[in-house]
């Protein structure tokens, strides 16, 4: 009996290695006694073993996709303080289901600095990774730098094609720094290449009416917004920066005030 059991274990070890699924052996061994005691059918036992292998692979793959996404920090939707943003709770919960990704819809998060836009963008990105989508995260400035480098190398079309393979691209901090005309055109090409093909998440401290100043061209900004918003969920966050809570500072200078003072 011992010899037979040993032979079976060796065979399972070899088969698990051939399938590149070493966890199957552990699951099969751990579940064997449970299956016998509970009177499982062969089909029930096989399904249980395979289910654990699939779950483990999914978890491992999601972790790899999250590490490859370039998030500065891991922020989940569960950690978000919805008491500070109750108006968007249901919208975010719906987006967390991942349906917007299969429909190639976009998400735009607008609101003052410090209200949680980046947190939500990363949280949705992590959800996307768990759903099996490849994700890339960077600030708008970093995206422009990446596209500019590809353009100068004569590889912009190839880069845009490669980026289309990602189910989700996150563009953080649109509006914090203005773009030169060439940079704005490159960013427009990124948006256009993903239109009705794959999803974008964008965060901005500016309303859409202020994007013309960011991109230096009202026509380019209007065309870009048209493509972004055509199939999009737009969420507006409100309130003071959570970073300033309990620091005796009620608010930050408004964008309009800062712009007006610079122009003066």
Coordinates of C-alpha atoms in Angstrom, one line a residue, residues 153-247:
X153 CA 12.6 57.8 -32.2
X154 CA 10.2 57.4 -35.1
X155 CA 8.3 54.7 -33.1
X156 CA 5.1 56.6 -32.1
X157 CA 2.7 54.4 -34.2
X158 CA 4.3 51.2 -32.8
X159 CA 4.1 52.6 -29.2
X160 CA 0.4 53.6 -29.6
X161 CA -0.3 50.1 -31.0
X162 CA 1.4 48.5 -28.1
X163 CA -0.5 50.6 -25.6
X164 CA -3.8 49.6 -27.2
X165 CA -3.1 46.1 -25.8
X166 CA -3.5 47.4 -22.3
X167 CA -7.1 47.2 -21.0
X168 CA -6.7 50.3 -18.9
X169 CA -4.4 53.3 -19.0
X170 CA -4.6 55.8 -16.1
X171 CA -3.6 59.4 -16.7
X172 CA -3.1 61.2 -13.4
X173 CA -3.0 65.0 -12.8
X174 CA -4.2 66.4 -16.1
X175 CA -4.1 70.2 -15.7
X176 CA -1.3 70.6 -13.2
X177 CA 1.1 71.7 -15.9
X178 CA 0.3 73.2 -19.3
X179 CA 1.5 71.4 -22.5
X180 CA 3.3 72.7 -25.5
X181 CA 1.4 72.4 -28.8
X182 CA 3.4 69.3 -29.9
X183 CA 2.9 67.6 -26.5
X184 CA -0.9 68.3 -26.7
X185 CA -1.0 66.8 -30.2
X186 CA 0.7 63.7 -29.0
X187 CA -1.7 63.3 -26.0
X188 CA -4.6 63.7 -28.4
X189 CA -3.2 60.8 -30.5
X190 CA -3.1 58.7 -27.3
X191 CA -6.7 59.5 -26.6
X192 CA -7.8 58.9 -30.2
X193 CA -6.0 55.6 -30.4
X194 CA -8.0 54.2 -27.5
X195 CA -11.4 55.7 -28.5
X196 CA -14.0 52.9 -28.4
X197 CA -11.2 50.4 -28.2
X198 CA -9.9 50.4 -24.6
X199 CA -10.5 52.4 -21.4
X200 CA -8.9 55.5 -19.9
X201 CA -9.1 56.8 -16.4
X202 CA -8.1 60.5 -16.1
X203 CA -7.9 62.7 -13.0
X204 CA -7.9 66.5 -13.2
X205 CA -8.1 69.4 -10.8
X206 CA -9.8 71.4 -13.6
X207 CA -13.3 71.4 -15.0
X208 CA -13.4 70.6 -18.7
X209 CA -13.8 74.3 -19.4
X210 CA -10.2 74.8 -18.2
X211 CA -8.6 72.1 -20.4
X212 CA -8.2 74.5 -23.3
X213 CA -5.6 76.4 -21.3
X214 CA -3.8 73.2 -20.4
X215 CA -3.5 72.0 -24.0
X216 CA -2.9 75.5 -25.5
X217 CA -5.5 75.0 -28.1
X218 CA -9.3 75.1 -27.6
X219 CA -9.9 73.1 -30.8
X220 CA -7.6 70.2 -29.7
X221 CA -9.0 70.3 -26.2
X222 CA -12.6 70.2 -27.5
X223 CA -11.9 67.3 -29.8
X224 CA -10.1 65.4 -27.0
X225 CA -12.9 66.0 -24.5
X226 CA -15.4 64.8 -27.1
X227 CA -13.7 61.5 -27.5
X228 CA -13.1 61.0 -23.8
X229 CA -16.6 61.9 -22.6
X230 CA -18.6 60.2 -25.5
X231 CA -18.4 56.9 -23.5
X232 CA -17.5 57.9 -20.0
X233 CA -18.5 58.1 -16.4
X234 CA -17.6 61.6 -15.0
X235 CA -17.3 61.8 -11.2
X236 CA -16.9 65.1 -9.5
X237 CA -15.3 65.1 -6.1
X238 CA -15.8 68.1 -3.7
X239 CA -14.5 69.5 -0.5
X240 CA -11.2 70.4 1.1
X241 CA -8.0 68.4 0.8
X242 CA -7.9 65.5 3.2
X243 CA -4.1 66.3 3.6
X244 CA -5.1 69.6 5.3
X245 CA -7.5 68.1 7.8
X246 CA -6.7 69.0 11.4
X247 CA -4.0 71.4 10.3

